[in-house]
Structures are given as C-alpha cells and as structure tokens.
Amino acid sequence: MSARAIFRATLVIGSTKLPVRLYSAARDRRVHFRLLHEPDHQPVKQEMIHADTEEPVATREIQRGYEVEPGRFVILKREELARLEPEPDRNMRALHFIARDQLPHMWLDRPYLLGPDGDAPGYFALAEALGDSDMAGIVHWTMRKHHYHGALLTDGEYLMVMTLHAAEELVEAPTVDVSTKGIDDKQIALARQLVETLRAPFEPDAYHDEYREKVEQLIASKAAGKKVRRLRPKAAEETDDLARALRQSLKKAKEKRVA
Amino acid sequence: MPEPQDNHTPRAFWSGTITFGLVSVPVDLYSARAQGERTRMLARDGTPLKRRYRCPEHDRALDDEEIVRGYDTGGGRFVVVEDEELAALAPKKSREIDLQRFVERQEIPAAYFNRAYFLLPSGDTNKAYRLLAATMEETGLAGIGTFVMRGREYLAAILGEGGLLRAETLRFPDEIRTAEDAGLPKKKKVPAAAVTTWKKAIAKLVRKSFDPDDLDEESGALRKLAERKLERGKDVVEVSEAPPEEVGTVIDLMQVLKQRLGSPEHNKKTRSKKAKRKARTKTKTRAKRNAKRKTA
C-alpha cells in the first residue's frame, strides 16, 4: 500500500530544481497505554492548573511565557508569536554540501523519504549524483508553519531528508580527558583486539523488538485472567580485574569465531 | 545501588551496565536533548501552570498513586500493567546493554538514528569506562546491543567521542518506512547528462565541514523577541518560585563528570594537543554564537 505524501516541495540546488513529495519514514510501533484512575479504570483527563492557587485554568486564558532567567518570564502575545511564523514556501533549498561522513549523528532527528513529483528521471539522476559524490546536502524548508533544517541523503537509489536539531535542542558535550592514564598498554591492546574480533557488518534485520512481543503477550494473558509470574532484575557486577576479563573475553570470542 | 541524589545531580534516564565480553562497565544514561526554544504556559497573572490529572467519573483531582497504566482491549475494557511487571518481562535487558557486535559507524544508515544519550561512568572506578570510550573512539566502531528502558526496548549503537561514551538509540527495521512501503516508483534509466548537471550543481555548494551555526539562522527567534521585550521592560513578570519544568530538564553534564571522572582542572593539564585545539574551536563557536545573540 502506498503512503500519502505529507508535503510537496521544490528541491532547489543552485539554479537546478526538482519537484518532490515528502513521506514520513518513521513508523510508530510502540504499545500505547492509557492512564487510568485505579479503582474503576476510568481514563483520566489532563488539566492545567495555577501553580499557587491550584485552580484550573481554561485554555483561552493561557498565555505563553519565555523564561529569561529562573522565575522571570516575558509574556509573548499570540499576535507576536503569529508574526514569527514563516511565510508559506514550497522551496527546499540546499544551503551547501558536506562529505557524508562529516555529518554528526547526534544532530539527526526524523527521517522523511523524498519521492519524485513528476520528473522521475531528474529525481533518480540526482540520487545517483549525490550517491556518487558521497555527499550530504544541508537543506532548509518551511512546513506547517515551522522552519526545518535537514540533511539530504541517498541510499544510491532513493532520496531522503533527515531533519536536524537546532543547536539549542542539544546538550553540549563536556570536553574530557581522553587519556587512558593508569591503564596499561597491554589492556588497551587487548580491548582493541577484542572489539576487532567482534567486528561484523551492520545487520539490522537480525534485531527485532522482542520486548514489544512480550508486552503484547503479557496483556493477552492478563486479559484472559491468567496469573503472571515475575522475575527480578539483577545487575551485573563491576569488573575488578580488567586485564583478566579482557584476556578471557578475547579467548572466548576467538573460540566462537572458529566454531 | 542507586546513588543518593542531591538537588544538583540530575537524574539519570536509565542506570545499568554495558558489557562487552566479560567486561562490565556501570553507566548512567542522560538525554543529550536540551529544551530548545520553548515557552511555558502561564496564567493571566504570569504564574506558571502545572499539569494535573482528573477523574471525570469521580469529578476530582488525582494523586499519582491513584493512577495506573492500562492497555485498551476495546469496548472500554482495560488491562492494567504495572511498571514492575514491564521490567520483569526482560530483567537482563532492563539492566544491561550487551555489546555482541561492533560495526563501522558510517555503515549504519542515517534513517536508523533516533535519539542521542550521554553515558557517564557510575561505578567505583572508571578504568573500564575510559578504556571502552578510548577503544571505541580510536577504532571508529560502534557497539550494537539492545536494552529495555521505561517500558520499551531499544536498539542502540554505543560509540566513543571526546572521551565520552554515547548511546544513539536506533530504530528497529520495522519502524522505518522503505521506498517500497511508500509506493515510490522503481528506478528507471537515468540520463547521464542529468547526472552531470546535478554533480556540477552539488560541487558548487561543497563545504569542508558541518557548522552548527548554519542551522542557527532561524532558531532563537523566541528568545530574541523575549530579550527585546525585556529591554523595554514590557510584559515582564516575576514569580517567587517557579515550579520546575516537568519534561526535558536541562542537565549540567560537566558537573556530573566532575564528580565521576575527577577534577577537570587536572584533566586540562594532560589534555592532548588535538583535544586542546578542539576545545578552543568549541569555545570560539560558543563565543561567536553568544556574540550573535547579543547583537541580535
């Protein structure tokens, strides 16, 4: 079954243009729960209340405030917020291109598939050009009154964009000492050997959400009125003798490889 | 054992152990996501609002202890599921990320990447942590494993960057819609001239590296508006005690690290040239961004 496009855009790279359709590429497969009031399993309702008086506040009374410092807010009026909304625009502009391996994984957010919107040969030509050059495009567009930045990518055949986080949406990683001080070279070499022994291609199909299946089973047996047995989680102990653990692991990994 | 929490130590999303081979590394997991540009809901008098749950049947506000999670089996019937039951479904995976395979980082397609988390050492010593972080960084590999957090299983890639371990949760294959799923047309023969045209268009826009400041242009609009109004003293309200935001608490990773990896003053002295250069660029970028903010 084909999915419905969520947006139509014109991809603009320099002076060259390509009409495209956007499809969401992320699917929600989670098991969804409702919050219930314990005694009679009545689904609860959410309400917003005044922090001091605890009186409910009606939706039309709610104002938006920007916290400039703790406890200090600047109220942003509806009209002011509306003025900040971008003008509707169909263009998805490529700002620049970087080597694909220069794109930091941390910035990646949501995937969207791009499909051709009329010009199929042009679409597949761009996918091929992008794949051959091993580049990622940094693109900007507006959709549903929001600005988006994304990375234009290809698997060699089709095009996709991944939205990118804004700088403010990420916690800055603290810089730390990379040194392996106090760890002898032998251990470093062993650790390296161990991960190299366990090196393999990325095979995502080898994994599936087993837990989701278990949750579904749990629900089914509880619905049928069966009693559910509980297992207690136990944490692994921290490794004391690092060198010994590494040596034994390496031996095991190698044996497994041969077998 | 959970550590005693003081007011300044941010709470970890998940605590457990990373294992590779027979080596166990105890870690705490913190979200790498910050709040970003967000506003809060305020009452007419400027007081922040709180969320509360209410039972429509009993027509009264509820305490947390009165609320349970239920799965809708249809026809208004629910199966109640407790947190302990969910954790007990996969006791090992709820406590452990077992890395059985190490893959080339660049080999994981971008569409798989979901959310980033920092992993900080939580054990008595941090030797194994530093060893794994350094090994992952030097080899450019990512350890792949699955774990259960807050009632959900995650596929994760554990990688090393800047001396820290990071977990990138990955989507499971059935959580990604393929071109075929979306009903996109099959590839047809491509005119060579068109490929050349695109290649030329791309080549004109090539840059050396990714610069987060490029994404800053439109963001920060709310903050700028708020700062302009603040200068004029317009629509500014103060509340004596603002209740903390319920979601996405900003964490001070540096502070946690200070406690876990020793004093950063000491670290500075032993930092490599490369790390120093990196730190300098980072400060510069920050400074640039801050300057931008001020002039805006």
Coordinates of C-alpha atoms in Angstrom, one line a residue:
Chain A
M1 CA 0.0 0.0 0.0
S2 CA 1.4 3.4 -0.9
A3 CA 1.6 6.0 1.8
R4 CA 0.3 9.5 1.4
A5 CA 2.7 12.3 0.9
I6 CA 2.7 14.8 3.7
F7 CA 4.2 17.7 1.8
R8 CA 5.1 18.8 -1.8
A9 CA 8.2 20.8 -2.3
T10 CA 10.6 22.0 -4.9
L11 CA 14.2 21.0 -4.2
V12 CA 16.5 23.8 -5.2
I13 CA 20.2 23.1 -5.7
G14 CA 21.9 26.2 -7.1
S15 CA 19.8 27.1 -10.1
T16 CA 18.6 23.5 -10.7
K17 CA 15.1 22.5 -9.4
L18 CA 13.3 19.3 -8.8
P19 CA 9.7 18.8 -7.6
V20 CA 9.5 16.2 -4.8
R21 CA 7.0 14.7 -2.4
L22 CA 7.8 14.1 1.3
Y23 CA 6.7 10.9 3.1
S24 CA 7.2 10.3 6.8
A25 CA 9.7 7.4 7.0
A26 CA 9.3 6.7 10.8
R27 CA 6.6 4.4 11.9
D28 CA 5.3 4.3 15.5
R29 CA 5.2 0.6 16.6
R30 CA 5.0 1.2 20.3
V31 CA 2.4 -0.3 22.5
H32 CA 0.3 2.6 23.8
F33 CA -1.1 2.8 27.3
R34 CA -3.7 5.0 28.8
L35 CA -3.6 6.5 32.3
L36 CA -6.4 5.2 34.4
H37 CA -8.0 6.0 37.8
E38 CA -7.2 2.9 39.8
P39 CA -10.5 1.7 41.4
D40 CA -12.7 1.6 38.3
H41 CA -10.2 2.0 35.4
Q42 CA -11.7 5.3 34.3
P43 CA -9.3 7.0 31.7
V44 CA -8.1 10.2 33.3
K45 CA -8.3 13.7 31.9
Q46 CA -5.5 16.2 32.0
E47 CA -5.9 19.8 33.1
M48 CA -3.7 22.8 33.6
I49 CA -3.8 24.4 37.0
H50 CA -2.4 27.6 38.5
A51 CA 0.8 26.6 40.4
D52 CA -0.1 28.5 43.6
T53 CA -3.9 28.5 43.8
E54 CA -4.2 25.1 42.1
E55 CA -7.3 26.4 40.3
P56 CA -7.9 25.0 36.8
V57 CA -7.1 27.5 34.0
A58 CA -9.2 27.5 30.9
T59 CA -7.4 27.0 27.5
R60 CA -8.4 30.5 26.3
E61 CA -6.9 32.1 29.5
I62 CA -3.5 30.5 29.0
Q63 CA -0.6 32.8 27.9
R64 CA 2.8 31.8 26.6
G65 CA 5.9 33.0 28.5
Y66 CA 9.6 32.8 27.8
E67 CA 11.7 32.2 30.9
V68 CA 14.6 34.7 30.5
E69 CA 16.1 33.6 33.9
P70 CA 14.7 31.4 36.6
G71 CA 11.5 32.8 37.9
R72 CA 11.4 35.7 35.3
F73 CA 9.1 35.4 32.3
V74 CA 8.5 37.6 29.3
I75 CA 4.9 37.1 28.1
L76 CA 4.7 36.5 24.3
K77 CA 1.4 37.5 22.9
R78 CA -0.5 35.4 20.4
E79 CA -0.1 38.2 17.7
E80 CA 3.6 38.4 18.4
L81 CA 4.0 34.6 18.0
A82 CA 2.0 34.6 14.8
R83 CA 4.3 37.2 13.4
L84 CA 7.3 34.9 13.9
E85 CA 5.7 32.2 11.8
P86 CA 7.4 31.8 8.5
E87 CA 5.7 32.6 5.2
P88 CA 4.5 29.5 3.4
D89 CA 7.1 28.5 0.9
R90 CA 7.4 25.3 -1.3
N91 CA 11.1 25.6 -1.8
M92 CA 13.5 23.2 -0.1
R93 CA 16.8 24.9 -0.6
A94 CA 20.2 23.3 -0.5
L95 CA 22.5 25.6 1.5
H96 CA 25.6 23.5 1.0
F97 CA 27.0 20.0 0.7
I98 CA 29.4 18.3 3.0
A99 CA 31.1 14.9 2.9
R100 CA 28.6 12.3 4.2
D101 CA 30.9 11.2 7.0
Q102 CA 31.2 14.8 8.3
L103 CA 27.5 14.8 9.3
P104 CA 27.4 14.3 13.1
H105 CA 24.9 11.5 14.1
M106 CA 23.9 13.5 17.2
W107 CA 22.1 16.1 15.0
L108 CA 19.9 13.6 13.2
D109 CA 16.2 13.7 14.2
R110 CA 13.4 12.4 12.0
P111 CA 13.6 10.6 8.6
Y112 CA 11.5 11.6 5.6
L113 CA 11.5 9.8 2.2
L114 CA 11.6 12.0 -0.9
G115 CA 9.7 10.8 -3.9
P116 CA 9.6 12.2 -7.4
D117 CA 6.7 14.5 -8.2
G118 CA 6.5 14.3 -12.0
D119 CA 10.1 14.4 -13.0
A120 CA 11.2 10.8 -12.2
P121 CA 14.3 10.8 -14.5
G122 CA 15.6 14.0 -12.8
Y123 CA 14.9 12.5 -9.4
F124 CA 16.9 9.3 -10.0
A125 CA 19.6 11.4 -11.7
L126 CA 20.0 13.5 -8.5
A127 CA 20.1 10.4 -6.3
E128 CA 22.8 8.9 -8.5
A129 CA 24.8 12.2 -8.5
L130 CA 24.5 12.5 -4.7
G131 CA 25.5 8.9 -4.2
D132 CA 28.5 9.1 -6.5
S133 CA 29.8 12.2 -4.8
D134 CA 29.3 10.7 -1.3
M135 CA 27.9 14.0 -0.1
A136 CA 25.1 15.1 2.2
G137 CA 23.2 18.2 1.5
I138 CA 22.2 20.7 4.2
V139 CA 18.7 21.9 3.2
H140 CA 16.2 24.3 4.7
W141 CA 12.5 24.4 4.2
T142 CA 9.3 25.5 5.9
M143 CA 6.5 23.1 6.5
R144 CA 3.4 23.6 8.7
K145 CA 4.5 27.0 9.9
H146 CA 7.9 25.8 11.1
H147 CA 11.4 26.1 9.8
Y148 CA 13.3 22.9 9.2
H149 CA 16.9 22.1 8.6
G150 CA 17.7 18.7 7.2
A151 CA 20.3 16.5 5.7
L152 CA 19.6 15.4 2.1
L153 CA 20.9 11.8 1.7
T154 CA 20.6 8.9 -0.6
D155 CA 20.9 5.1 -0.4
G156 CA 22.1 5.3 -4.0
E157 CA 18.6 4.8 -5.4
Y158 CA 16.2 7.0 -3.5
L159 CA 16.5 10.4 -1.8
M160 CA 15.6 11.2 1.8
V161 CA 16.0 14.0 4.2
M162 CA 16.6 13.7 7.9
T163 CA 15.6 16.7 10.0
L164 CA 18.4 18.2 12.1
H165 CA 18.2 19.5 15.6
A166 CA 18.8 23.2 16.3
A167 CA 21.8 24.0 18.4
E168 CA 19.6 24.8 21.3
E169 CA 18.0 21.4 21.3
L170 CA 21.2 19.6 22.2
V171 CA 23.2 19.5 25.4
E172 CA 26.7 20.4 24.7
A173 CA 29.1 17.6 25.4
P174 CA 31.6 18.5 28.0
T175 CA 35.2 18.1 26.9
V176 CA 37.0 15.5 29.0
D177 CA 40.4 14.0 29.3
V178 CA 40.7 11.3 26.6
S179 CA 43.7 9.9 28.3
T180 CA 43.9 6.2 29.3
K181 CA 46.1 7.1 32.2
G182 CA 46.5 4.3 34.7
I183 CA 45.5 1.7 32.2
D184 CA 48.5 -0.2 30.9
D185 CA 49.2 -0.6 27.2
K186 CA 48.6 -4.3 27.3
Q187 CA 44.9 -3.7 28.3
I188 CA 44.4 -1.1 25.6
A189 CA 45.8 -3.6 23.1
L190 CA 43.6 -6.4 24.4
A191 CA 40.4 -4.2 24.3
R192 CA 41.2 -3.3 20.8
Q193 CA 41.8 -6.9 19.8
L194 CA 38.5 -7.8 21.4
V195 CA 36.3 -5.3 19.6
E196 CA 38.1 -6.1 16.3
T197 CA 37.3 -9.8 16.9
L198 CA 33.7 -9.0 17.4
R199 CA 33.6 -6.7 14.4
A200 CA 30.9 -7.5 11.9
P201 CA 28.7 -5.9 9.3
F202 CA 25.6 -3.9 10.5
E203 CA 22.7 -6.3 10.0
P204 CA 19.6 -4.6 11.4
D205 CA 17.3 -7.4 10.4
A206 CA 18.9 -9.6 13.0
Y207 CA 17.2 -7.4 15.6
H208 CA 13.6 -7.1 16.3
D209 CA 11.6 -5.7 19.2
E210 CA 11.3 -8.9 21.3
Y211 CA 10.1 -6.9 24.3
R212 CA 7.2 -5.5 22.4
E213 CA 6.0 -9.0 21.7
K214 CA 6.4 -9.9 25.4
V215 CA 4.4 -6.8 26.4
E216 CA 1.7 -7.9 24.0
Q217 CA 1.7 -11.4 25.4
L218 CA 1.6 -10.1 29.0
I219 CA -1.5 -8.0 28.0
A220 CA -3.1 -11.0 26.4
S221 CA -2.6 -13.3 29.3
K222 CA -3.8 -10.7 31.8
A223 CA -6.8 -10.1 29.7
A224 CA -7.5 -13.8 29.8
G225 CA -7.3 -13.6 33.6
K226 CA -4.0 -15.6 34.0
K227 CA -1.6 -15.0 36.8
V228 CA 1.7 -13.5 35.8
R229 CA 5.0 -14.7 37.3
R230 CA 7.6 -12.0 38.0
L231 CA 11.3 -12.2 37.6
R232 CA 13.6 -9.9 39.5
P233 CA 16.2 -8.0 37.5
K234 CA 19.8 -8.4 38.8
A235 CA 22.6 -6.0 37.8
A236 CA 26.0 -7.3 36.6
E237 CA 28.9 -6.6 38.9
E238 CA 31.5 -4.1 38.0
T239 CA 34.7 -5.6 36.6
D240 CA 37.5 -5.7 39.1
D241 CA 40.3 -7.4 37.2
L242 CA 40.2 -5.6 33.9
A243 CA 43.2 -7.4 32.3
R244 CA 41.9 -10.9 33.2
A245 CA 38.3 -10.1 32.0
L246 CA 39.8 -8.9 28.7
R247 CA 42.0 -11.9 28.2
Q248 CA 39.2 -14.4 28.9
S249 CA 36.8 -12.5 26.7
L250 CA 39.2 -12.5 23.8
K251 CA 39.8 -16.2 24.2
K252 CA 36.0 -16.8 24.2
A253 CA 35.4 -14.6 21.2
K254 CA 38.1 -16.3 19.2
E255 CA 36.8 -19.7 20.1
K256 CA 33.3 -18.7 19.0
R257 CA 34.7 -17.5 15.7
V258 CA 36.4 -20.7 14.9
A259 CA 33.4 -22.8 15.9
Chain B
M1 CA 22.7 0.5 44.3
P2 CA 21.2 3.9 43.4
E3 CA 23.3 6.8 44.5
P4 CA 21.9 9.3 46.9
Q5 CA 20.6 12.3 45.0
D6 CA 21.3 15.8 45.9
N7 CA 19.4 18.8 44.4
H8 CA 22.1 19.5 41.9
T9 CA 22.7 16.0 40.5
P10 CA 20.4 15.5 37.5
R11 CA 18.6 12.2 37.5
A12 CA 19.6 9.6 35.0
F13 CA 17.1 8.3 32.5
W14 CA 18.4 4.8 32.9
S15 CA 21.1 3.1 35.0
G16 CA 22.7 -0.1 34.1
T17 CA 25.8 -1.9 32.8
I18 CA 27.4 -2.1 29.4
T19 CA 29.1 -5.4 28.9
F20 CA 31.5 -6.4 26.1
G21 CA 32.9 -9.9 26.5
L22 CA 33.3 -10.4 30.3
V23 CA 34.0 -6.7 31.0
S24 CA 31.2 -4.8 32.7
V25 CA 31.0 -1.0 32.7
P26 CA 28.4 0.5 35.0
V27 CA 26.9 3.6 33.5
D28 CA 24.2 6.2 33.9
L29 CA 22.3 7.4 30.8
Y30 CA 21.4 11.1 30.3
S31 CA 19.5 12.6 27.4
A32 CA 21.5 14.7 25.1
R33 CA 18.4 16.7 24.2
A34 CA 18.0 20.1 25.7
Q35 CA 14.8 22.1 26.0
G36 CA 15.5 24.2 22.9
E37 CA 13.3 27.1 22.1
R38 CA 10.3 26.7 24.3
T39 CA 7.7 28.8 26.0
R40 CA 5.8 27.9 29.1
M41 CA 2.2 28.1 29.9
L42 CA 1.3 30.9 32.3
A43 CA -1.9 32.1 34.0
R44 CA -3.2 35.6 33.5
D45 CA -1.1 36.8 36.4
G46 CA 2.0 35.3 35.0
T47 CA 2.2 32.3 37.3
P48 CA 3.4 29.1 35.6
L49 CA 0.8 26.3 35.1
K50 CA 1.1 22.8 36.4
R51 CA -0.4 19.7 34.8
R52 CA -2.8 17.7 36.9
Y53 CA -4.9 14.6 36.2
R54 CA -8.5 14.4 37.0
C55 CA -11.1 11.6 37.0
P56 CA -14.1 12.7 35.1
E57 CA -16.3 10.0 36.7
H58 CA -15.4 11.0 40.3
D59 CA -15.0 14.6 39.3
R60 CA -11.9 15.2 41.4
A61 CA -8.2 15.7 41.0
L62 CA -6.0 12.6 41.4
D63 CA -2.7 11.9 43.2
D64 CA 0.0 10.0 41.3
E65 CA -0.6 6.9 43.5
E66 CA -4.2 6.6 42.3
I67 CA -3.1 6.4 38.6
V68 CA -2.2 3.2 36.8
R69 CA -1.3 2.3 33.2
G70 CA -3.8 0.4 31.2
Y71 CA -4.0 -1.1 27.7
D72 CA -7.2 -0.6 25.8
T73 CA -8.5 -4.0 24.8
G74 CA -11.6 -2.5 23.2
G75 CA -15.1 -1.8 24.3
G76 CA -13.9 0.4 27.2
R77 CA -12.1 -2.5 28.9
F78 CA -8.6 -2.1 30.1
V79 CA -5.8 -4.4 31.2
V80 CA -3.8 -2.8 33.9
V81 CA 0.0 -3.2 33.6
E82 CA 2.4 -2.2 36.4
D83 CA 5.9 -0.9 35.9
E84 CA 7.4 -3.8 37.8
E85 CA 5.6 -6.2 35.5
L86 CA 7.1 -4.5 32.5
A87 CA 10.6 -4.5 33.9
A88 CA 10.2 -8.2 34.9
L89 CA 9.5 -9.1 31.3
A90 CA 13.1 -8.6 30.4
P91 CA 15.1 -8.5 33.6
K92 CA 18.5 -8.8 31.9
K93 CA 17.8 -6.3 29.2
S94 CA 16.4 -3.8 31.7
R95 CA 19.8 -3.7 33.4
E96 CA 22.3 -4.4 30.7
I97 CA 23.4 -3.4 27.2
D98 CA 25.3 -6.4 25.9
L99 CA 27.5 -5.4 23.0
Q100 CA 28.0 -8.6 20.9
R101 CA 28.9 -6.9 17.7
F102 CA 31.0 -3.9 16.7
V103 CA 30.3 -2.2 13.4
E104 CA 31.8 0.6 11.4
R105 CA 30.0 3.8 12.5
Q106 CA 29.5 5.0 8.9
E107 CA 27.9 1.8 8.0
I108 CA 24.7 2.5 9.9
P109 CA 22.2 4.3 7.7
A110 CA 21.2 7.7 8.9
A111 CA 17.5 6.8 9.0
Y112 CA 18.2 4.4 11.9
F113 CA 19.4 7.2 14.3
N114 CA 16.8 8.2 16.7
R115 CA 17.9 9.9 19.9
A116 CA 21.3 10.6 21.5
Y117 CA 22.2 10.0 25.1
F118 CA 25.4 10.5 27.1
L119 CA 26.6 7.6 29.1
L120 CA 28.6 8.6 32.2
P121 CA 30.5 6.2 34.4
S122 CA 28.7 5.3 37.6
G123 CA 31.0 2.6 39.1
D124 CA 33.6 2.9 41.9
T125 CA 36.4 3.1 39.4
N126 CA 36.2 4.5 35.8
K127 CA 39.0 2.5 34.3
A128 CA 36.8 0.1 32.2
Y129 CA 34.8 3.1 31.1
R130 CA 37.8 5.1 29.9
L131 CA 39.2 2.0 28.2
L132 CA 36.0 1.3 26.3
A133 CA 35.5 5.0 25.4
A134 CA 39.0 5.3 24.1
T135 CA 38.8 2.0 22.2
M136 CA 35.5 3.0 20.5
E137 CA 36.9 6.4 19.6
E138 CA 40.2 5.1 18.1
T139 CA 38.7 2.3 16.1
G140 CA 35.7 4.4 14.9
L141 CA 33.5 1.4 15.7
A142 CA 30.0 1.3 17.4
G143 CA 29.0 -1.5 19.7
I144 CA 25.5 -2.7 18.9
G145 CA 23.1 -4.1 21.5
T146 CA 19.5 -3.9 22.8
F147 CA 18.2 -2.8 26.1
V148 CA 14.9 -2.0 27.8
M149 CA 14.3 1.5 29.2
R150 CA 11.0 2.8 30.6
G151 CA 8.8 0.0 29.2
R152 CA 10.3 0.0 25.8
E153 CA 13.1 -2.0 24.0
Y154 CA 15.8 0.0 22.2
L155 CA 18.3 -1.0 19.6
A156 CA 21.4 1.1 20.4
A157 CA 24.8 2.0 19.0
I158 CA 27.4 2.8 21.6
L159 CA 30.2 5.0 20.4
G160 CA 33.1 7.0 21.8
E161 CA 33.5 10.7 21.2
G162 CA 35.7 13.2 23.0
G163 CA 36.5 10.7 25.7
L164 CA 32.8 10.0 26.5
L165 CA 30.6 7.1 25.6
R166 CA 27.4 8.0 23.9
A167 CA 24.4 5.8 23.1
E168 CA 22.5 6.5 19.9
T169 CA 19.2 4.7 20.0
L170 CA 18.4 3.2 16.6
R171 CA 15.0 2.5 15.0
F172 CA 14.2 -1.2 14.5
P173 CA 13.9 -2.1 10.8
D174 CA 10.1 -2.3 11.0
E175 CA 10.0 1.2 12.4
I176 CA 11.4 2.6 9.1
R177 CA 9.2 3.0 6.1
T178 CA 11.0 2.0 2.9
A179 CA 10.7 3.4 -0.6
E180 CA 8.7 0.3 -1.4
D181 CA 6.4 0.8 1.6
A182 CA 5.7 4.3 0.4
G183 CA 5.0 3.1 -3.1
L184 CA 7.7 5.1 -4.8
P185 CA 8.3 4.2 -8.4
K186 CA 11.1 1.8 -9.4
K187 CA 14.3 3.3 -10.7
K188 CA 14.4 3.9 -14.4
K189 CA 17.3 4.5 -16.7
V190 CA 18.9 7.8 -15.8
P191 CA 20.1 10.3 -18.5
A192 CA 23.8 10.7 -18.0
A193 CA 23.6 14.4 -18.8
A194 CA 21.2 15.0 -16.0
V195 CA 23.6 13.3 -13.5
T196 CA 26.4 15.6 -14.7
T197 CA 24.2 18.6 -14.2
W198 CA 23.4 17.7 -10.6
K199 CA 27.0 16.8 -9.9
K200 CA 28.0 20.3 -11.1
A201 CA 25.3 21.9 -9.0
I202 CA 26.4 20.0 -5.9
A203 CA 30.1 20.7 -6.5
K204 CA 29.4 24.5 -6.4
L205 CA 28.0 24.2 -2.9
V206 CA 30.6 22.0 -1.3
R207 CA 31.9 22.9 2.1
K208 CA 34.6 21.3 4.2
S209 CA 32.7 20.5 7.3
F210 CA 29.4 20.8 9.2
D211 CA 28.9 24.0 11.1
P212 CA 26.1 24.0 13.6
D213 CA 25.9 27.8 13.3
D214 CA 24.4 27.4 9.9
L215 CA 21.4 26.0 11.5
D216 CA 21.1 28.9 13.9
E217 CA 19.7 31.4 11.5
E218 CA 16.0 30.9 12.2
S219 CA 16.2 29.4 15.6
G220 CA 16.4 31.6 18.6
A221 CA 13.5 33.8 17.3
L222 CA 11.5 33.4 20.5
R223 CA 14.5 34.2 22.7
K224 CA 15.3 37.3 20.6
L225 CA 11.7 38.5 20.9
A226 CA 11.7 37.9 24.6
E227 CA 15.0 39.8 25.0
R228 CA 13.8 42.8 23.1
K229 CA 10.7 43.0 25.3
L230 CA 12.8 42.5 28.4
E231 CA 15.0 45.5 27.5
R232 CA 11.9 47.7 27.1
G233 CA 10.5 46.1 30.3
K234 CA 7.4 45.1 28.5
D235 CA 5.2 42.2 29.7
V236 CA 7.8 41.0 32.2
V237 CA 6.6 39.0 35.2
E238 CA 8.4 37.6 38.1
V239 CA 7.3 34.7 40.3
S240 CA 8.9 34.0 43.6
E241 CA 9.2 30.3 43.0
A242 CA 8.7 28.8 39.6
P243 CA 8.0 25.1 39.7
P244 CA 10.5 23.1 37.6
E245 CA 9.5 22.1 34.1
E246 CA 8.2 18.5 34.1
V247 CA 9.9 17.4 30.9
G248 CA 13.3 17.8 29.3
T249 CA 15.2 19.2 32.3
V250 CA 18.5 20.7 31.2
I251 CA 21.3 18.8 32.7
D252 CA 24.7 20.0 33.7
L253 CA 26.8 17.2 32.4
M254 CA 30.0 18.9 33.3
Q255 CA 29.0 18.8 36.9
V256 CA 28.2 15.1 36.9
L257 CA 31.5 14.4 35.1
K258 CA 33.5 16.4 37.7
Q259 CA 32.2 14.0 40.3
R260 CA 32.7 10.9 38.2
L261 CA 35.9 11.4 36.3
G262 CA 37.8 13.6 38.7
S263 CA 38.6 17.3 38.6
P264 CA 38.6 18.9 35.1
E265 CA 41.4 21.3 36.2
H266 CA 43.6 18.2 36.4
N267 CA 42.3 17.0 33.1
K268 CA 43.3 20.2 31.4
K269 CA 47.0 19.6 32.0
T270 CA 47.0 16.2 30.5
R271 CA 44.9 17.1 27.5
S272 CA 46.4 16.2 24.2
K273 CA 47.1 18.9 21.6
K274 CA 44.2 17.7 19.5
A275 CA 41.8 17.9 22.4
K276 CA 43.1 21.4 23.2
R277 CA 42.6 22.5 19.6
K278 CA 39.1 21.0 19.7
A279 CA 38.3 22.8 23.0
R280 CA 39.5 26.1 21.6
T281 CA 37.3 25.8 18.5
K282 CA 34.4 24.9 20.7
T283 CA 34.8 27.9 22.9
K284 CA 35.2 30.1 19.8
T285 CA 32.0 28.7 18.3
R286 CA 30.2 29.3 21.6
A287 CA 31.6 32.8 21.9
K288 CA 30.5 33.5 18.3
R289 CA 27.1 32.3 19.0
N290 CA 26.8 34.3 22.1
A291 CA 28.0 37.4 20.3
K292 CA 25.4 36.8 17.7
R293 CA 22.8 36.6 20.3
K294 CA 23.8 39.8 21.9
T295 CA 23.9 41.8 18.7
A296 CA 20.6 40.4 17.5

